[in-house]
PDB file of C-alpha atoms in Angstrom:
ATOM      1  CA  MET P   8     -12.864  21.861  35.612  1.00  0.00           C
ATOM      2  CA  LYS P   9     -11.336  24.489  37.639  1.00  0.00           C
ATOM      3  CA  ASP P  10     -10.711  26.981  35.420  1.00  0.00           C
ATOM      4  CA  ILE P  11      -6.304  27.170  34.082  1.00  0.00           C
ATOM      5  CA  LYS P  12      -5.367  31.457  33.621  1.00  0.00           C
ATOM      6  CA  VAL P  13      -2.182  32.124  33.616  1.00  0.00           C
ATOM      7  CA  VAL P  14       0.513  35.251  32.874  1.00  0.00           C
ATOM      8  CA  ILE P  15       3.147  35.075  30.388  1.00  0.00           C
ATOM      9  CA  LYS P  16       5.465  37.958  30.052  1.00  0.00           C
ATOM     10  CA  TRP P  17       7.449  37.669  26.444  1.00  0.00           C
ATOM     11  CA  SER P  18      11.047  38.905  26.175  1.00  0.00           C
ATOM     12  CA  GLU P  19      12.054  40.942  23.559  1.00  0.00           C
ATOM     13  CA  PRO P  20      12.893  39.450  19.968  1.00  0.00           C
ATOM     14  CA  ILE P  21      16.576  37.556  19.230  1.00  0.00           C
ATOM     15  CA  GLU P  22      18.114  38.076  16.768  1.00  0.00           C
ATOM     16  CA  LEU P  23      19.473  34.759  15.197  1.00  0.00           C
ATOM     17  CA  PHE P  24      20.258  35.029  11.288  1.00  0.00           C
ATOM     18  CA  LYS P  25      18.302  34.387   7.555  1.00  0.00           C
ATOM     19  CA  PRO P  26      17.886  30.471   7.217  1.00  0.00           C
ATOM     20  CA  GLY P  27      19.306  30.203   3.519  1.00  0.00           C
ATOM     21  CA  LYS P  28      22.109  31.073   4.152  1.00  0.00           C
ATOM     22  CA  TYR P  29      22.756  27.209   4.835  1.00  0.00           C
ATOM     23  CA  ASN P  30      22.202  25.286   1.263  1.00  0.00           C
ATOM     24  CA  THR P  31      20.818  22.302   3.420  1.00  0.00           C
ATOM     25  CA  ASP P  32      18.004  22.237   6.101  1.00  0.00           C
ATOM     26  CA  GLU P  33      20.255  19.709   8.654  1.00  0.00           C
ATOM     27  CA  LYS P  34      23.291  22.512   7.743  1.00  0.00           C
ATOM     28  CA  PHE P  35      20.366  24.875   9.966  1.00  0.00           C
ATOM     29  CA  ILE P  36      19.438  23.113  12.062  1.00  0.00           C
ATOM     30  CA  ASP P  37      22.748  21.913  12.488  1.00  0.00           C
ATOM     31  CA  HIS P  38      23.743  26.075  12.682  1.00  0.00           C
ATOM     32  CA  LEU P  39      20.640  27.351  14.180  1.00  0.00           C
ATOM     33  CA  ARG P  40      21.489  25.035  18.102  1.00  0.00           C
ATOM     34  CA  LYS P  41      25.699  26.171  17.662  1.00  0.00           C
ATOM     35  CA  ALA P  42      24.434  30.155  17.728  1.00  0.00           C
ATOM     36  CA  LEU P  43      21.404  29.121  20.876  1.00  0.00           C
ATOM     37  CA  MET P  44      25.123  27.600  22.942  1.00  0.00           C
ATOM     38  CA  GLU P  45      27.175  29.781  21.781  1.00  0.00           C
ATOM     39  CA  ASN P  46      24.106  32.391  22.717  1.00  0.00           C
ATOM     40  CA  ASP P  47      25.124  34.314  26.833  1.00  0.00           C
ATOM     41  CA  SER P  48      20.760  35.568  27.687  1.00  0.00           C
ATOM     42  CA  PRO P  49      19.903  34.493  30.598  1.00  0.00           C
ATOM     43  CA  LEU P  50      16.477  33.921  29.280  1.00  0.00           C
ATOM     44  CA  LEU P  51      18.051  31.213  27.462  1.00  0.00           C
ATOM     45  CA  GLU P  52      18.633  29.687  30.888  1.00  0.00           C
ATOM     46  CA  LYS P  53      14.886  28.927  32.268  1.00  0.00           C
ATOM     47  CA  ASN P  54      11.821  27.660  31.375  1.00  0.00           C
ATOM     48  CA  GLY P  55       9.067  28.471  30.086  1.00  0.00           C
ATOM     49  CA  PHE P  56       7.800  28.986  26.013  1.00  0.00           C
ATOM     50  CA  PHE P  57       9.821  30.665  22.978  1.00  0.00           C
ATOM     51  CA  VAL P  58       8.333  31.381  19.948  1.00  0.00           C
ATOM     52  CA  PHE P  59      10.379  31.540  16.493  1.00  0.00           C
ATOM     53  CA  LEU P  60       9.744  34.651  13.925  1.00  0.00           C
ATOM     54  CA  SER P  61      10.372  35.494  11.255  1.00  0.00           C
ATOM     55  CA  GLY P  62      10.093  38.839   9.533  1.00  0.00           C
ATOM     56  CA  ASP P  63      11.642  43.118  10.798  1.00  0.00           C
ATOM     57  CA  ILE P  64      11.863  44.524  13.922  1.00  0.00           C
ATOM     58  CA  ILE P  65      13.403  47.174  11.401  1.00  0.00           C
ATOM     59  CA  PRO P  66      12.299  50.432  11.328  1.00  0.00           C
ATOM     60  CA  GLU P  67       8.886  49.302  12.697  1.00  0.00           C
ATOM     61  CA  GLU P  68       8.890  45.253  14.217  1.00  0.00           C
ATOM     62  CA  ARG P  69       6.352  43.228  11.566  1.00  0.00           C
ATOM     63  CA  LEU P  70       7.039  40.060  12.836  1.00  0.00           C
ATOM     64  CA  SER P  71       5.042  37.270  12.330  1.00  0.00           C
ATOM     65  CA  VAL P  72       4.420  33.638  14.350  1.00  0.00           C
ATOM     66  CA  VAL P  73       6.795  30.584  12.571  1.00  0.00           C
ATOM     67  CA  LEU P  74       6.808  28.002  15.549  1.00  0.00           C
ATOM     68  CA  ILE P  75       5.736  28.651  19.019  1.00  0.00           C
ATOM     69  CA  GLY P  76       6.722  25.512  21.992  1.00  0.00           C
ATOM     70  CA  HIS P  77       7.917  24.843  25.684  1.00  0.00           C
ATOM     71  CA  SER P  78      10.253  24.004  27.525  1.00  0.00           C
ATOM     72  CA  TYR P  79       8.736  21.971  30.961  1.00  0.00           C
ATOM     73  CA  GLY P  80      11.214  20.407  32.665  1.00  0.00           C
ATOM     74  CA  SER P  81      14.724  21.738  31.318  1.00  0.00           C
ATOM     75  CA  SER P  82      15.351  25.421  29.906  1.00  0.00           C
ATOM     76  CA  VAL P  83      14.858  26.794  26.852  1.00  0.00           C
ATOM     77  CA  LYS P  84      18.294  26.286  25.844  1.00  0.00           C
ATOM     78  CA  GLU P  85      18.332  23.021  25.930  1.00  0.00           C
ATOM     79  CA  LYS P  86      14.772  21.742  24.683  1.00  0.00           C
ATOM     80  CA  ILE P  87      16.000  23.700  21.179  1.00  0.00           C
ATOM     81  CA  CYS P  88      19.663  22.107  21.104  1.00  0.00           C
ATOM     82  CA  LYS P  89      19.381  18.408  22.500  1.00  0.00           C
ATOM     83  CA  LEU P  90      15.161  17.671  21.841  1.00  0.00           C
ATOM     84  CA  LYS P  91      14.760  14.840  18.401  1.00  0.00           C
ATOM     85  CA  GLY P  92      11.319  15.712  18.487  1.00  0.00           C
ATOM     86  CA  HIS P  93      11.863  19.777  16.707  1.00  0.00           C
ATOM     87  CA  ILE P  94      12.915  18.490  13.533  1.00  0.00           C
ATOM     88  CA  ARG P  95      10.393  18.307  11.065  1.00  0.00           C
ATOM     89  CA  GLU P  96       8.985  21.803  12.061  1.00  0.00           C
ATOM     90  CA  LEU P  97      12.496  23.180  12.268  1.00  0.00           C
ATOM     91  CA  LYS P  98      13.587  21.595   8.257  1.00  0.00           C
ATOM     92  CA  CYS P  99       9.982  23.647   8.050  1.00  0.00           C
ATOM     93  CA  ILE P 100      10.788  26.963   8.896  1.00  0.00           C
ATOM     94  CA  TYR P 101      14.069  26.274   6.827  1.00  0.00           C
ATOM     95  CA  ARG P 102      11.854  25.403   3.864  1.00  0.00           C
ATOM     96  CA  ASN P 103       9.078  27.952   4.234  1.00  0.00           C
ATOM     97  CA  TYR P 104      11.474  30.966   5.826  1.00  0.00           C
ATOM     98  CA  LYS P 105      14.808  30.894   3.973  1.00  0.00           C
ATOM     99  CA  ASP P 106      15.235  35.265   2.713  1.00  0.00           C
ATOM    100  CA  GLU P 107      13.242  36.544   6.256  1.00  0.00           C
ATOM    101  CA  ASN P 108      15.424  37.270   9.545  1.00  0.00           C
ATOM    102  CA  LEU P 109      14.672  34.652  11.617  1.00  0.00           C
ATOM    103  CA  TYR P 110      13.901  36.161  15.651  1.00  0.00           C
ATOM    104  CA  LEU P 111      14.042  34.148  19.503  1.00  0.00           C
ATOM    105  CA  LYS P 112      11.203  35.682  21.684  1.00  0.00           C
ATOM    106  CA  ILE P 113      11.009  33.839  25.073  1.00  0.00           C
ATOM    107  CA  GLY P 114       7.934  33.457  27.458  1.00  0.00           C
ATOM    108  CA  ILE P 115       8.274  33.054  31.795  1.00  0.00           C
ATOM    109  CA  VAL P 116       5.216  32.178  33.418  1.00  0.00           C
ATOM    110  CA  GLU P 117       4.769  34.931  35.776  1.00  0.00           C
ATOM    111  CA  GLN P 118       1.207  33.758  37.206  1.00  0.00           C
ATOM    112  CA  LEU P 119      -0.121  30.419  37.472  1.00  0.00           C
ATOM    113  CA  ASN P 120      -3.374  28.636  39.342  1.00  0.00           C
ATOM    114  CA  GLU P 121      -2.375  25.219  39.336  1.00  0.00           C
ATOM    115  CA  LYS P 122       0.266  23.628  39.647  1.00  0.00           C
ATOM    116  CA  GLU P 123       3.054  23.213  36.993  1.00  0.00           C
ATOM    117  CA  SER P 124       3.110  20.070  34.508  1.00  0.00           C
ATOM    118  CA  GLU P 125       3.696  18.968  31.678  1.00  0.00           C
ATOM    119  CA  GLU P 126       0.630  18.538  30.769  1.00  0.00           C
ATOM    120  CA  LEU P 127      -0.062  21.391  31.151  1.00  0.00           C
ATOM    121  CA  TYR P 128       2.542  23.285  29.228  1.00  0.00           C
ATOM    122  CA  ASN P 129       0.655  20.851  27.106  1.00  0.00           C
ATOM    123  CA  ASN P 130      -2.011  22.196  27.587  1.00  0.00           C
ATOM    124  CA  ILE P 131      -0.984  25.745  27.004  1.00  0.00           C
ATOM    125  CA  LEU P 132       1.346  25.699  24.870  1.00  0.00           C
ATOM    126  CA  CYS P 133      -2.150  24.450  22.099  1.00  0.00           C
ATOM    127  CA  SER P 134      -3.849  26.756  23.635  1.00  0.00           C
ATOM    128  CA  LEU P 135      -1.509  29.375  22.203  1.00  0.00           C
ATOM    129  CA  VAL P 136      -1.099  27.356  18.429  1.00  0.00           C
ATOM    130  CA  LEU P 137      -4.917  27.688  18.333  1.00  0.00           C
ATOM    131  CA  SER P 138      -5.357  31.054  18.526  1.00  0.00           C
ATOM    132  CA  ASN P 139      -1.662  32.641  16.685  1.00  0.00           C
ATOM    133  CA  TYR P 140      -2.071  29.524  14.151  1.00  0.00           C
ATOM    134  CA  PRO P 141       1.870  29.158  13.764  1.00  0.00           C
ATOM    135  CA  SER P 142       2.927  27.681  10.431  1.00  0.00           C
ATOM    136  CA  CYS P 143       4.932  25.128  11.135  1.00  0.00           C
ATOM    137  CA  ASN P 144       4.010  23.728  14.618  1.00  0.00           C
ATOM    138  CA  GLU P 145       1.925  20.114  14.437  1.00  0.00           C
ATOM    139  CA  PRO P 146      -1.676  21.031  14.717  1.00  0.00           C
ATOM    140  CA  CYS P 147      -2.574  19.404  19.334  1.00  0.00           C
ATOM    141  CA  LYS P 148      -5.418  19.238  20.895  1.00  0.00           C
ATOM    142  CA  LEU P 149      -6.743  20.464  24.625  1.00  0.00           C
ATOM    143  CA  THR P 150      -7.277  17.574  27.566  1.00  0.00           C
ATOM    144  CA  ALA P 151      -8.900  17.852  29.830  1.00  0.00           C
ATOM    145  CA  LEU P 152      -7.901  20.137  31.751  1.00  0.00           C
ATOM    146  CA  GLY P 153     -10.532  22.860  31.668  1.00  0.00           C
ATOM    147  CA  ASP P 154     -10.814  26.669  30.777  1.00  0.00           C
ATOM    148  CA  ILE P 155      -7.494  28.301  29.965  1.00  0.00           C
ATOM    149  CA  TYR P 156      -7.414  31.797  29.847  1.00  0.00           C
ATOM    150  CA  ILE P 157      -3.659  33.363  28.380  1.00  0.00           C
ATOM    151  CA  ARG P 158      -2.684  36.943  29.187  1.00  0.00           C
ATOM    152  CA  ASN P 159       0.680  38.096  27.392  1.00  0.00           C
ATOM    153  CA  THR P 160       2.702  40.402  28.600  1.00  0.00           C
ATOM    154  CA  GLY P 161       6.134  41.758  27.572  1.00  0.00           C
ATOM    155  CA  ASN P 162       7.094  41.983  24.249  1.00  0.00           C
ATOM    156  CA  PHE P 163       3.804  39.278  23.232  1.00  0.00           C
ATOM    157  CA  SER P 164       3.565  41.003  19.423  1.00  0.00           C
ATOM    158  CA  PRO P 165       3.086  39.209  17.293  1.00  0.00           C
ATOM    159  CA  LEU P 166       0.438  37.438  19.135  1.00  0.00           C
ATOM    160  CA  LYS P 167      -2.701  37.770  20.873  1.00  0.00           C
ATOM    161  CA  GLU P 168      -2.385  39.854  24.218  1.00  0.00           C
ATOM    162  CA  ASN P 169      -5.290  37.303  25.569  1.00  0.00           C
ATOM    163  CA  SER P 170      -4.987  33.445  24.046  1.00  0.00           C
TER     164      SER P 170
END
């Protein structure tokens, strides 16, 4: 098996809102989807990885990793807004981070030494989850594609630089 090497460049945080301003998780999820659909950031239209973060960026960045995902085959916006599979994870954000500021960072794959596939993105995601401990991700297992080496660049904090 070949070692898989990937470089992901992360964006500046996109500020969302405090989940607790909505009185049910369904209203929070509906508003999150609406806010993302109305956001015109070109990064949301790209295929890649995303991370929900909670905390503050002013006066200094103090953020916690809440949820990591990928959007292989669609844009980040489409993945978060239209896919039903994230309901449990989004409810976790609502339950556990009601009073926290919520942010989103987008990670774009800049280098990859393998052909892109959903299985490969799932394995990269799993590697990110296993090394960064997001509180709302479901457990995952790597499939035997080879060792994965991830280098995060750009504004990757609080993700680890190397996974």
